[in-house]
């Protein structure tokens, strides 16, 4: 039976970095052999371009909006028909919109939660029946250090990533006796198109402190595959974010809100 990897959000950024690593022939302990890599995103031109650049016959493109029932059912039908083992599921597609809630378009919260939370949960549910295997299978969910604390000016995004962290931890525990592991990845800023999209094109670069702590997508993807291969439940990526994680567990939220307010002033 063929063993596949599914990567959502593979048309750019971190998802594309995962694809490049898996396609590059590098072996990752605990990940196992992959016969096909199914890459999912809305921009088929980008997926096709990356596939032809990598010239890897194992790559299959799926143009799908995973927030839409038809996008999810298109994937579901192929899974049902071909019945592969999903050896690796990487839920990477995600979006965020910066700004005060009062100033944003009204459906911004729905757009954020539908992709970052609902689609992630639905796709996981779709794949789980295909993940039972003699060899351990892996789920990687891309969270964010934004999920550690409420974030004024990025409220829906931070809340959506808090969901990813909580959901993934609970799922990992539910699957404890199965040979399926769930690894939540929590990076801080990563140099991708994300920032430009989040600010409606106003800034493509991170500014202030974020500029100095921003991470490379390829290095993050490599660290994530290593963590998943070991069955780790969580990877908080880079020292700065580990420090933030620890502080978020030790200090009251009001302390962080105070500093956020001061910085905004
Ligand atoms: N970059 C950062 O600073 C950062 C930090 C922490 C966590 N993250 C998380 O990392 C993940 C990847 O983000 P990134 O930085 O790589 O940003 P990115 O380059 O903007 O990638 C986002 C990906 O999601 C896909 N996508 C968006 N809407 C979709 C939909 N409705 N259906 C299917 N695919 C969709 C996009 O493809 P199409 O547009 O072609 O559909 C794209 O491939 C996200 O979950 C993000 O929250 C990013």
PDB file of C-alpha atoms and ligand atoms in Angstrom:
ATOM      1  CA  UNK A   1       0.000   0.000   0.000  1.00  0.00           C
ATOM      2  CA  UNK A   2       1.405   3.378  -0.913  1.00  0.00           C
ATOM      3  CA  UNK A   3       2.434   5.779   1.839  1.00  0.00           C
ATOM      4  CA  UNK A   4       1.814   9.473   1.231  1.00  0.00           C
ATOM      5  CA  UNK A   5       2.528  12.862   2.772  1.00  0.00           C
ATOM      6  CA  UNK A   6      -0.060  15.648   2.567  1.00  0.00           C
ATOM      7  CA  UNK A   7       1.071  19.267   2.899  1.00  0.00           C
ATOM      8  CA  UNK A   8      -1.446  22.109   2.959  1.00  0.00           C
ATOM      9  CA  UNK A   9      -0.210  25.599   2.165  1.00  0.00           C
ATOM     10  CA  UNK A  10       2.569  24.161   0.003  1.00  0.00           C
ATOM     11  CA  UNK A  11       2.409  26.945  -2.596  1.00  0.00           C
ATOM     12  CA  UNK A  12       4.621  29.280  -0.530  1.00  0.00           C
ATOM     13  CA  UNK A  13       6.527  29.920   2.671  1.00  0.00           C
ATOM     14  CA  UNK A  14       6.814  27.233   5.334  1.00  0.00           C
ATOM     15  CA  UNK A  15       4.671  24.678   3.457  1.00  0.00           C
ATOM     16  CA  UNK A  16       6.856  25.058   0.378  1.00  0.00           C
ATOM     17  CA  UNK A  17       9.935  24.624   2.596  1.00  0.00           C
ATOM     18  CA  UNK A  18       8.523  21.313   3.905  1.00  0.00           C
ATOM     19  CA  UNK A  19       7.924  20.200   0.320  1.00  0.00           C
ATOM     20  CA  UNK A  20      11.463  21.082  -0.777  1.00  0.00           C
ATOM     21  CA  UNK A  21      12.931  19.077   2.118  1.00  0.00           C
ATOM     22  CA  UNK A  22      10.744  16.012   1.589  1.00  0.00           C
ATOM     23  CA  UNK A  23      11.391  16.100  -2.130  1.00  0.00           C
ATOM     24  CA  UNK A  24      15.130  16.670  -1.675  1.00  0.00           C
ATOM     25  CA  UNK A  25      15.956  13.082  -0.794  1.00  0.00           C
ATOM     26  CA  UNK A  26      17.105  13.869   2.767  1.00  0.00           C
ATOM     27  CA  UNK A  27      16.083  11.125   5.208  1.00  0.00           C
ATOM     28  CA  UNK A  28      14.441  12.097   8.472  1.00  0.00           C
ATOM     29  CA  UNK A  29      14.550   9.534  11.272  1.00  0.00           C
ATOM     30  CA  UNK A  30      11.068   8.410  12.252  1.00  0.00           C
ATOM     31  CA  UNK A  31       9.313   9.872   9.213  1.00  0.00           C
ATOM     32  CA  UNK A  32       9.531   6.764   7.011  1.00  0.00           C
ATOM     33  CA  UNK A  33       9.498   6.418   3.237  1.00  0.00           C
ATOM     34  CA  UNK A  34       7.048   8.525   1.263  1.00  0.00           C
ATOM     35  CA  UNK A  35       5.774   7.271  -2.107  1.00  0.00           C
ATOM     36  CA  UNK A  36       3.785  10.382  -2.991  1.00  0.00           C
ATOM     37  CA  UNK A  37       3.652  13.969  -1.735  1.00  0.00           C
ATOM     38  CA  UNK A  38       0.214  15.554  -2.124  1.00  0.00           C
ATOM     39  CA  UNK A  39       0.468  19.329  -2.105  1.00  0.00           C
ATOM     40  CA  UNK A  40      -2.605  21.445  -1.453  1.00  0.00           C
ATOM     41  CA  UNK A  41      -3.301  25.161  -1.941  1.00  0.00           C
ATOM     42  CA  UNK A  42      -5.574  27.415  -3.983  1.00  0.00           C
ATOM     43  CA  UNK A  43      -2.943  28.741  -6.438  1.00  0.00           C
ATOM     44  CA  UNK A  44      -2.496  25.861  -8.869  1.00  0.00           C
ATOM     45  CA  UNK A  45      -0.022  27.910 -10.956  1.00  0.00           C
ATOM     46  CA  UNK A  46       2.325  28.147  -7.961  1.00  0.00           C
ATOM     47  CA  UNK A  47       1.951  24.442  -7.129  1.00  0.00           C
ATOM     48  CA  UNK A  48       2.618  23.456 -10.736  1.00  0.00           C
ATOM     49  CA  UNK A  49       5.623  25.757 -10.949  1.00  0.00           C
ATOM     50  CA  UNK A  50       7.208  24.310  -7.789  1.00  0.00           C
ATOM     51  CA  UNK A  51       6.470  20.753  -8.921  1.00  0.00           C
ATOM     52  CA  UNK A  52       8.131  21.309 -12.292  1.00  0.00           C
ATOM     53  CA  UNK A  53      11.113  23.003 -10.647  1.00  0.00           C
ATOM     54  CA  UNK A  54      11.604  20.063  -8.290  1.00  0.00           C
ATOM     55  CA  UNK A  55      10.925  17.558 -11.109  1.00  0.00           C
ATOM     56  CA  UNK A  56       9.849  14.928  -8.618  1.00  0.00           C
ATOM     57  CA  UNK A  57       7.312  12.422  -9.988  1.00  0.00           C
ATOM     58  CA  UNK A  58       6.102  11.700  -6.474  1.00  0.00           C
ATOM     59  CA  UNK A  59       4.497  15.164  -6.194  1.00  0.00           C
ATOM     60  CA  UNK A  60       0.750  15.472  -6.902  1.00  0.00           C
ATOM     61  CA  UNK A  61      -0.942  18.843  -6.939  1.00  0.00           C
ATOM     62  CA  UNK A  62      -4.387  19.530  -5.510  1.00  0.00           C
ATOM     63  CA  UNK A  63      -5.888  22.950  -6.205  1.00  0.00           C
ATOM     64  CA  UNK A  64      -8.275  23.233  -3.289  1.00  0.00           C
ATOM     65  CA  UNK A  65      -9.611  25.886  -0.966  1.00  0.00           C
ATOM     66  CA  UNK A  66      -9.674  23.828   2.225  1.00  0.00           C
ATOM     67  CA  UNK A  67     -12.184  26.190   3.842  1.00  0.00           C
ATOM     68  CA  UNK A  68     -14.766  25.192   1.216  1.00  0.00           C
ATOM     69  CA  UNK A  69     -16.713  21.906   1.445  1.00  0.00           C
ATOM     70  CA  UNK A  70     -15.931  21.183  -2.235  1.00  0.00           C
ATOM     71  CA  UNK A  71     -12.181  21.626  -1.568  1.00  0.00           C
ATOM     72  CA  UNK A  72     -12.273  19.180   1.310  1.00  0.00           C
ATOM     73  CA  UNK A  73     -14.508  16.673  -0.483  1.00  0.00           C
ATOM     74  CA  UNK A  74     -12.243  16.692  -3.566  1.00  0.00           C
ATOM     75  CA  UNK A  75      -9.383  15.502  -1.360  1.00  0.00           C
ATOM     76  CA  UNK A  76     -11.658  13.126   0.526  1.00  0.00           C
ATOM     77  CA  UNK A  77     -12.840  11.436  -2.686  1.00  0.00           C
ATOM     78  CA  UNK A  78      -9.272  10.732  -3.860  1.00  0.00           C
ATOM     79  CA  UNK A  79      -8.363   9.368  -0.416  1.00  0.00           C
ATOM     80  CA  UNK A  80     -11.436   7.108  -0.419  1.00  0.00           C
ATOM     81  CA  UNK A  81     -10.748   5.904  -3.950  1.00  0.00           C
ATOM     82  CA  UNK A  82      -7.006   5.237  -3.602  1.00  0.00           C
ATOM     83  CA  UNK A  83      -6.927   4.342   0.106  1.00  0.00           C
ATOM     84  CA  UNK A  84      -3.249   5.165   0.764  1.00  0.00           C
ATOM     85  CA  UNK A  85      -1.596   5.286   4.189  1.00  0.00           C
ATOM     86  CA  UNK A  86      -1.218   8.918   5.206  1.00  0.00           C
ATOM     87  CA  UNK A  87       2.231   8.645   6.770  1.00  0.00           C
ATOM     88  CA  UNK A  88       2.634  12.368   7.267  1.00  0.00           C
ATOM     89  CA  UNK A  89       0.057  15.157   7.434  1.00  0.00           C
ATOM     90  CA  UNK A  90       1.361  18.711   7.610  1.00  0.00           C
ATOM     91  CA  UNK A  91      -1.383  21.244   8.347  1.00  0.00           C
ATOM     92  CA  UNK A  92       0.426  24.397   7.310  1.00  0.00           C
ATOM     93  CA  UNK A  93      -2.130  26.562   5.451  1.00  0.00           C
ATOM     94  CA  UNK A  94      -2.853  29.592   7.582  1.00  0.00           C
ATOM     95  CA  UNK A  95      -3.677  33.252   7.441  1.00  0.00           C
ATOM     96  CA  UNK A  96      -3.752  36.285   9.720  1.00  0.00           C
ATOM     97  CA  UNK A  97      -4.920  39.883   9.356  1.00  0.00           C
ATOM     98  CA  UNK A  98      -3.395  42.682  11.405  1.00  0.00           C
ATOM     99  CA  UNK A  99      -5.469  45.570  12.726  1.00  0.00           C
ATOM    100  CA  UNK A 100      -7.957  46.478  15.421  1.00  0.00           C
ATOM    101  CA  UNK A 101     -11.159  44.465  15.267  1.00  0.00           C
ATOM    102  CA  UNK A 102     -13.210  47.666  15.045  1.00  0.00           C
ATOM    103  CA  UNK A 103     -11.348  48.703  11.884  1.00  0.00           C
ATOM    104  CA  UNK A 104     -11.456  45.373  10.064  1.00  0.00           C
ATOM    105  CA  UNK A 105     -13.908  44.012   7.525  1.00  0.00           C
ATOM    106  CA  UNK A 106     -16.607  42.042   9.330  1.00  0.00           C
ATOM    107  CA  UNK A 107     -15.811  38.596   7.947  1.00  0.00           C
ATOM    108  CA  UNK A 108     -12.124  38.689   8.880  1.00  0.00           C
ATOM    109  CA  UNK A 109     -12.633  36.597  11.998  1.00  0.00           C
ATOM    110  CA  UNK A 110     -14.540  33.929  10.066  1.00  0.00           C
ATOM    111  CA  UNK A 111     -11.868  33.831   7.348  1.00  0.00           C
ATOM    112  CA  UNK A 112      -9.142  33.370   9.963  1.00  0.00           C
ATOM    113  CA  UNK A 113     -10.884  30.735  12.040  1.00  0.00           C
ATOM    114  CA  UNK A 114     -12.247  28.820   9.032  1.00  0.00           C
ATOM    115  CA  UNK A 115      -8.743  28.221   7.711  1.00  0.00           C
ATOM    116  CA  UNK A 116      -6.551  28.113  10.828  1.00  0.00           C
ATOM    117  CA  UNK A 117      -8.960  26.101  13.002  1.00  0.00           C
ATOM    118  CA  UNK A 118     -11.910  24.525  11.172  1.00  0.00           C
ATOM    119  CA  UNK A 119     -10.037  23.362   8.058  1.00  0.00           C
ATOM    120  CA  UNK A 120      -7.150  22.059  10.168  1.00  0.00           C
ATOM    121  CA  UNK A 121      -9.552  20.033  12.313  1.00  0.00           C
ATOM    122  CA  UNK A 122     -11.612  18.821   9.334  1.00  0.00           C
ATOM    123  CA  UNK A 123      -8.599  17.695   7.331  1.00  0.00           C
ATOM    124  CA  UNK A 124      -7.191  15.915  10.367  1.00  0.00           C
ATOM    125  CA  UNK A 125     -10.511  14.119  10.810  1.00  0.00           C
ATOM    126  CA  UNK A 126     -10.521  13.210   7.118  1.00  0.00           C
ATOM    127  CA  UNK A 127      -6.998  11.762   7.238  1.00  0.00           C
ATOM    128  CA  UNK A 128      -7.067   9.921  10.581  1.00  0.00           C
ATOM    129  CA  UNK A 129      -8.832   6.803   9.236  1.00  0.00           C
ATOM    130  CA  UNK A 130      -5.971   6.510   6.725  1.00  0.00           C
ATOM    131  CA  UNK A 131      -3.228   6.942   9.320  1.00  0.00           C
ATOM    132  CA  UNK A 132      -3.466   3.596  11.098  1.00  0.00           C
ATOM    133  CA  UNK A 133      -0.441   1.587  10.022  1.00  0.00           C
ATOM    134  CA  UNK A 134       2.256  -0.778  11.330  1.00  0.00           C
ATOM    135  CA  UNK A 135       4.703   2.072  10.990  1.00  0.00           C
ATOM    136  CA  UNK A 136       4.187   5.186  13.138  1.00  0.00           C
ATOM    137  CA  UNK A 137       2.470   8.019  11.266  1.00  0.00           C
ATOM    138  CA  UNK A 138       2.891  11.729  12.013  1.00  0.00           C
ATOM    139  CA  UNK A 139       0.780  14.867  12.142  1.00  0.00           C
ATOM    140  CA  UNK A 140       2.507  18.249  12.166  1.00  0.00           C
ATOM    141  CA  UNK A 141       0.256  21.203  12.998  1.00  0.00           C
ATOM    142  CA  UNK A 142       1.658  24.669  12.475  1.00  0.00           C
ATOM    143  CA  UNK A 143       0.718  26.812  15.448  1.00  0.00           C
ATOM    144  CA  UNK A 144       2.542  29.980  16.433  1.00  0.00           C
ATOM    145  CA  UNK A 145       3.992  31.669  19.485  1.00  0.00           C
ATOM    146  CA  UNK A 146       1.105  34.109  18.874  1.00  0.00           C
ATOM    147  CA  UNK A 147      -1.056  31.394  20.445  1.00  0.00           C
ATOM    148  CA  UNK A 148       0.618  31.756  23.856  1.00  0.00           C
ATOM    149  CA  UNK A 149      -1.082  35.071  24.682  1.00  0.00           C
ATOM    150  CA  UNK A 150      -3.908  37.348  23.537  1.00  0.00           C
ATOM    151  CA  UNK A 151      -2.573  39.811  20.978  1.00  0.00           C
ATOM    152  CA  UNK A 152      -4.301  43.206  20.598  1.00  0.00           C
ATOM    153  CA  UNK A 153      -4.038  44.191  16.927  1.00  0.00           C
ATOM    154  CA  UNK A 154      -3.899  40.515  15.889  1.00  0.00           C
ATOM    155  CA  UNK A 155      -6.744  39.223  18.038  1.00  0.00           C
ATOM    156  CA  UNK A 156      -8.379  36.593  15.827  1.00  0.00           C
ATOM    157  CA  UNK A 157      -5.045  35.198  14.634  1.00  0.00           C
ATOM    158  CA  UNK A 158      -3.629  34.793  18.161  1.00  0.00           C
ATOM    159  CA  UNK A 159      -6.887  33.172  19.309  1.00  0.00           C
ATOM    160  CA  UNK A 160      -6.861  30.823  16.304  1.00  0.00           C
ATOM    161  CA  UNK A 161      -3.337  29.671  17.145  1.00  0.00           C
ATOM    162  CA  UNK A 162      -4.322  29.131  20.802  1.00  0.00           C
ATOM    163  CA  UNK A 163      -6.927  26.749  19.359  1.00  0.00           C
ATOM    164  CA  UNK A 164      -4.271  24.932  17.293  1.00  0.00           C
ATOM    165  CA  UNK A 165      -2.096  24.422  20.385  1.00  0.00           C
ATOM    166  CA  UNK A 166      -4.948  23.212  22.596  1.00  0.00           C
ATOM    167  CA  UNK A 167      -6.549  21.008  19.923  1.00  0.00           C
ATOM    168  CA  UNK A 168      -3.248  19.397  18.948  1.00  0.00           C
ATOM    169  CA  UNK A 169      -2.295  18.634  22.533  1.00  0.00           C
ATOM    170  CA  UNK A 170      -5.661  17.005  23.214  1.00  0.00           C
ATOM    171  CA  UNK A 171      -5.464  15.026  19.978  1.00  0.00           C
ATOM    172  CA  UNK A 172      -1.948  13.813  20.816  1.00  0.00           C
ATOM    173  CA  UNK A 173      -3.265  12.498  24.117  1.00  0.00           C
ATOM    174  CA  UNK A 174      -6.268  10.834  22.449  1.00  0.00           C
ATOM    175  CA  UNK A 175      -3.913   9.080  20.040  1.00  0.00           C
ATOM    176  CA  UNK A 176      -1.459   8.015  22.739  1.00  0.00           C
ATOM    177  CA  UNK A 177      -2.189   4.309  22.283  1.00  0.00           C
ATOM    178  CA  UNK A 178      -2.230   4.505  18.465  1.00  0.00           C
ATOM    179  CA  UNK A 179       0.917   4.726  16.393  1.00  0.00           C
ATOM    180  CA  UNK A 180       0.050   8.300  15.428  1.00  0.00           C
ATOM    181  CA  UNK A 181       1.870  11.290  16.887  1.00  0.00           C
ATOM    182  CA  UNK A 182       0.915  14.970  16.808  1.00  0.00           C
ATOM    183  CA  UNK A 183       3.576  17.678  16.900  1.00  0.00           C
ATOM    184  CA  UNK A 184       2.598  21.330  17.297  1.00  0.00           C
ATOM    185  CA  UNK A 185       5.085  23.805  15.880  1.00  0.00           C
ATOM    186  CA  UNK A 186       5.242  27.237  17.492  1.00  0.00           C
ATOM    187  CA  UNK A 187       7.564  29.618  15.692  1.00  0.00           C
ATOM    188  CA  UNK A 188       7.770  33.354  16.144  1.00  0.00           C
ATOM    189  CA  UNK A 189       8.130  35.510  13.022  1.00  0.00           C
ATOM    190  CA  UNK A 190       9.248  33.558   9.932  1.00  0.00           C
ATOM    191  CA  UNK A 191      10.465  35.220   6.721  1.00  0.00           C
ATOM    192  CA  UNK A 192       7.677  34.342   4.227  1.00  0.00           C
ATOM    193  CA  UNK A 193       4.860  36.192   2.415  1.00  0.00           C
ATOM    194  CA  UNK A 194       2.791  35.954   5.600  1.00  0.00           C
ATOM    195  CA  UNK A 195       3.677  39.414   6.948  1.00  0.00           C
ATOM    196  CA  UNK A 196       2.860  41.132   3.666  1.00  0.00           C
ATOM    197  CA  UNK A 197      -0.522  39.366   3.480  1.00  0.00           C
ATOM    198  CA  UNK A 198      -1.244  40.074   7.172  1.00  0.00           C
ATOM    199  CA  UNK A 199      -0.736  43.816   6.676  1.00  0.00           C
ATOM    200  CA  UNK A 200      -2.561  44.039   3.342  1.00  0.00           C
ATOM    201  CA  UNK A 201       0.758  44.632   1.582  1.00  0.00           C
ATOM    202  CA  UNK A 202       1.794  47.556   3.827  1.00  0.00           C
ATOM    203  CA  UNK A 203       4.938  45.840   5.159  1.00  0.00           C
ATOM    204  CA  UNK A 204       6.665  42.786   3.780  1.00  0.00           C
ATOM    205  CA  UNK A 205       9.452  42.913   6.362  1.00  0.00           C
ATOM    206  CA  UNK A 206       9.278  42.446  10.108  1.00  0.00           C
ATOM    207  CA  UNK A 207      10.139  45.568  12.071  1.00  0.00           C
ATOM    208  CA  UNK A 208      11.495  46.286  15.573  1.00  0.00           C
ATOM    209  CA  UNK A 209      12.449  43.325  17.734  1.00  0.00           C
ATOM    210  CA  UNK A 210      10.687  40.899  15.373  1.00  0.00           C
ATOM    211  CA  UNK A 211      13.272  41.655  12.689  1.00  0.00           C
ATOM    212  CA  UNK A 212      16.058  40.279  14.893  1.00  0.00           C
ATOM    213  CA  UNK A 213      14.254  37.149  16.036  1.00  0.00           C
ATOM    214  CA  UNK A 214      12.733  36.179  12.668  1.00  0.00           C
ATOM    215  CA  UNK A 215      13.455  32.655  11.442  1.00  0.00           C
ATOM    216  CA  UNK A 216      14.265  30.992   8.133  1.00  0.00           C
ATOM    217  CA  UNK A 217      11.435  28.809   6.759  1.00  0.00           C
ATOM    218  CA  UNK A 218      13.777  26.018   5.584  1.00  0.00           C
ATOM    219  CA  UNK A 219      15.512  25.718   8.952  1.00  0.00           C
ATOM    220  CA  UNK A 220      12.162  25.722  10.728  1.00  0.00           C
ATOM    221  CA  UNK A 221      10.816  22.969   8.443  1.00  0.00           C
ATOM    222  CA  UNK A 222      13.922  20.822   9.041  1.00  0.00           C
ATOM    223  CA  UNK A 223      13.663  21.229  12.840  1.00  0.00           C
ATOM    224  CA  UNK A 224       9.941  20.413  12.637  1.00  0.00           C
ATOM    225  CA  UNK A 225      10.481  17.151  10.718  1.00  0.00           C
ATOM    226  CA  UNK A 226      13.158  16.126  13.221  1.00  0.00           C
ATOM    227  CA  UNK A 227      10.843  16.891  16.157  1.00  0.00           C
ATOM    228  CA  UNK A 228       7.948  14.995  14.533  1.00  0.00           C
ATOM    229  CA  UNK A 229      10.216  12.033  13.755  1.00  0.00           C
ATOM    230  CA  UNK A 230      11.005  11.812  17.467  1.00  0.00           C
ATOM    231  CA  UNK A 231       7.315  12.028  18.322  1.00  0.00           C
ATOM    232  CA  UNK A 232       7.730  15.292  20.228  1.00  0.00           C
ATOM    233  CA  UNK A 233       4.435  16.939  21.106  1.00  0.00           C
ATOM    234  CA  UNK A 234       5.584  20.522  20.768  1.00  0.00           C
ATOM    235  CA  UNK A 235       8.406  22.457  19.189  1.00  0.00           C
ATOM    236  CA  UNK A 236       8.749  26.078  20.266  1.00  0.00           C
ATOM    237  CA  UNK A 237      11.168  27.329  17.675  1.00  0.00           C
ATOM    238  CA  UNK A 238      14.168  29.443  18.631  1.00  0.00           C
ATOM    239  CA  UNK A 239      15.329  30.665  21.993  1.00  0.00           C
ATOM    240  CA  UNK A 240      13.421  33.971  21.941  1.00  0.00           C
ATOM    241  CA  UNK A 241      10.094  32.140  21.560  1.00  0.00           C
ATOM    242  CA  UNK A 242      11.000  29.595  24.262  1.00  0.00           C
ATOM    243  CA  UNK A 243      11.626  32.533  26.604  1.00  0.00           C
ATOM    244  CA  UNK A 244       8.260  34.040  25.661  1.00  0.00           C
ATOM    245  CA  UNK A 245       6.579  30.675  26.198  1.00  0.00           C
ATOM    246  CA  UNK A 246       8.060  30.339  29.670  1.00  0.00           C
ATOM    247  CA  UNK A 247       7.157  33.916  30.584  1.00  0.00           C
ATOM    248  CA  UNK A 248       3.588  33.397  29.337  1.00  0.00           C
ATOM    249  CA  UNK A 249       3.222  30.527  31.802  1.00  0.00           C
ATOM    250  CA  UNK A 250       4.744  32.359  34.744  1.00  0.00           C
ATOM    251  CA  UNK A 251       3.329  35.880  34.503  1.00  0.00           C
ATOM    252  CA  UNK A 252      -0.267  37.116  34.526  1.00  0.00           C
ATOM    253  CA  UNK A 253      -1.702  38.133  31.133  1.00  0.00           C
ATOM    254  CA  UNK A 254      -2.245  41.685  32.464  1.00  0.00           C
ATOM    255  CA  UNK A 255       1.543  42.189  32.575  1.00  0.00           C
ATOM    256  CA  UNK A 256       1.831  41.433  28.855  1.00  0.00           C
ATOM    257  CA  UNK A 257      -1.166  43.630  28.039  1.00  0.00           C
ATOM    258  CA  UNK A 258       0.489  46.500  29.956  1.00  0.00           C
ATOM    259  CA  UNK A 259       3.672  46.202  27.875  1.00  0.00           C
ATOM    260  CA  UNK A 260       1.684  45.828  24.632  1.00  0.00           C
ATOM    261  CA  UNK A 261      -0.133  49.072  25.528  1.00  0.00           C
ATOM    262  CA  UNK A 262       3.118  50.899  26.313  1.00  0.00           C
ATOM    263  CA  UNK A 263       4.698  49.738  23.060  1.00  0.00           C
ATOM    264  CA  UNK A 264       1.642  50.824  21.074  1.00  0.00           C
ATOM    265  CA  UNK A 265       1.891  54.286  22.661  1.00  0.00           C
TER     266      UNK A 265
HETATM  267  N1  LIG B   1       5.441  33.598   8.705  1.00  0.00           N
HETATM  268  C1  LIG B   1       5.288  33.768   9.992  1.00  0.00           C
HETATM  269  O1  LIG B   1       5.757  34.741  10.600  1.00  0.00           O
HETATM  270  C2  LIG B   1       4.567  32.704  10.795  1.00  0.00           C
HETATM  271  C3  LIG B   1       4.823  32.637  12.173  1.00  0.00           C
HETATM  272  C4  LIG B   1       4.175  31.666  12.926  1.00  0.00           C
HETATM  273  C5  LIG B   1       3.300  30.780  12.308  1.00  0.00           C
HETATM  274  N2  LIG B   1       3.070  30.894  10.963  1.00  0.00           N
HETATM  275  C6  LIG B   1       2.121  29.950  10.376  1.00  0.00           C
HETATM  276  O2  LIG B   1       2.771  29.210   9.356  1.00  0.00           O
HETATM  277  C7  LIG B   1       1.819  28.749   8.416  1.00  0.00           C
HETATM  278  C8  LIG B   1       2.319  29.018   7.012  1.00  0.00           C
HETATM  279  O3  LIG B   1       2.440  30.415   6.825  1.00  0.00           O
HETATM  280  P1  LIG B   1       3.576  31.051   5.918  1.00  0.00           P
HETATM  281  O4  LIG B   1       4.392  31.924   6.770  1.00  0.00           O
HETATM  282  O5  LIG B   1       4.230  30.013   5.113  1.00  0.00           O
HETATM  283  O6  LIG B   1       2.682  32.019   5.016  1.00  0.00           O
HETATM  284  P2  LIG B   1       2.362  32.015   3.465  1.00  0.00           P
HETATM  285  O7  LIG B   1       3.629  32.014   2.680  1.00  0.00           O
HETATM  286  O8  LIG B   1       1.401  33.126   3.261  1.00  0.00           O
HETATM  287  O9  LIG B   1       1.643  30.610   3.212  1.00  0.00           O
HETATM  288  C9  LIG B   1       0.291  30.390   3.487  1.00  0.00           C
HETATM  289  C10 LIG B   1      -0.137  29.180   2.688  1.00  0.00           C
HETATM  290  O10 LIG B   1      -1.507  28.885   2.991  1.00  0.00           O
HETATM  291  C11 LIG B   1      -2.206  28.640   1.765  1.00  0.00           C
HETATM  292  N3  LIG B   1      -3.617  28.960   1.909  1.00  0.00           N
HETATM  293  C12 LIG B   1      -4.158  30.141   2.298  1.00  0.00           C
HETATM  294  N4  LIG B   1      -5.496  30.069   2.277  1.00  0.00           N
HETATM  295  C13 LIG B   1      -5.807  28.806   1.864  1.00  0.00           C
HETATM  296  C14 LIG B   1      -7.026  28.120   1.645  1.00  0.00           C
HETATM  297  N5  LIG B   1      -8.206  28.713   1.870  1.00  0.00           N
HETATM  298  N6  LIG B   1      -6.986  26.822   1.214  1.00  0.00           N
HETATM  299  C15 LIG B   1      -5.797  26.219   0.974  1.00  0.00           C
HETATM  300  N7  LIG B   1      -4.598  26.820   1.189  1.00  0.00           N
HETATM  301  C16 LIG B   1      -4.616  28.098   1.613  1.00  0.00           C
HETATM  302  C17 LIG B   1      -1.507  29.569   0.769  1.00  0.00           C
HETATM  303  O11 LIG B   1      -1.693  29.121  -0.560  1.00  0.00           O
HETATM  304  P3  LIG B   1      -2.733  29.739  -1.614  1.00  0.00           P
HETATM  305  O12 LIG B   1      -2.756  31.209  -1.415  1.00  0.00           O
HETATM  306  O13 LIG B   1      -2.141  29.295  -2.929  1.00  0.00           O
HETATM  307  O14 LIG B   1      -4.034  29.070  -1.324  1.00  0.00           O
HETATM  308  C18 LIG B   1      -0.067  29.413   1.176  1.00  0.00           C
HETATM  309  O15 LIG B   1       0.499  28.287   0.553  1.00  0.00           O
HETATM  310  C19 LIG B   1       0.506  29.453   8.761  1.00  0.00           C
HETATM  311  O16 LIG B   1      -0.311  28.553   9.483  1.00  0.00           O
HETATM  312  C20 LIG B   1       0.940  30.586   9.662  1.00  0.00           C
HETATM  313  O17 LIG B   1      -0.060  30.966  10.570  1.00  0.00           O
HETATM  314  C21 LIG B   1       3.684  31.808  10.195  1.00  0.00           C
END
